[in-house]
Amino acid sequence: MLRAFGPLGGGILLDVADLTTFGSFGLYLGPLVGALLGWWLATVYKFGVWGQCGLIFVAALYCALPLTSLVPLATVVFALIRFAESKKVVD
């Protein structure tokens, strides 16, 4: 099912994880939750080793930073990736 949504599903999952690690609670559990979700997403989307390391780091940082819970930045970024993929297929 995650493959049907493409990268957009990963962005939504990352934003939901960021929303659950809201407040000071997120400073401690945010990096762990983000890193685990980033690792899982990197294996689902079959990133290389460097892509996995990058996504794990960015996801952990994103879930740990305060004031990112209310902005669906991950969904927007993953939607732009999906748009670039669909444009590449059409061209």
Coordinates of C-alpha atoms in Angstrom, one line a residue, residues 12 23 25 40 42 46 48 50 56 59 66 68 73 75-76:
I12 CA 2.7 11.8 5.8
G23 CA 6.8 19.6 23.0
F25 CA 8.8 15.2 25.0
W40 CA 12.2 2.0 7.7
A42 CA 14.9 4.2 3.5
K46 CA 15.4 1.1 -1.5
G48 CA 21.5 3.2 -1.0
W50 CA 24.4 7.0 1.8
I56 CA 17.9 8.7 9.1
A59 CA 14.2 12.3 10.0
P66 CA 10.6 22.1 18.1
T68 CA 8.1 21.7 13.2
L73 CA 7.2 20.1 5.7
T75 CA 4.7 15.9 3.2
V76 CA 5.5 18.9 1.0

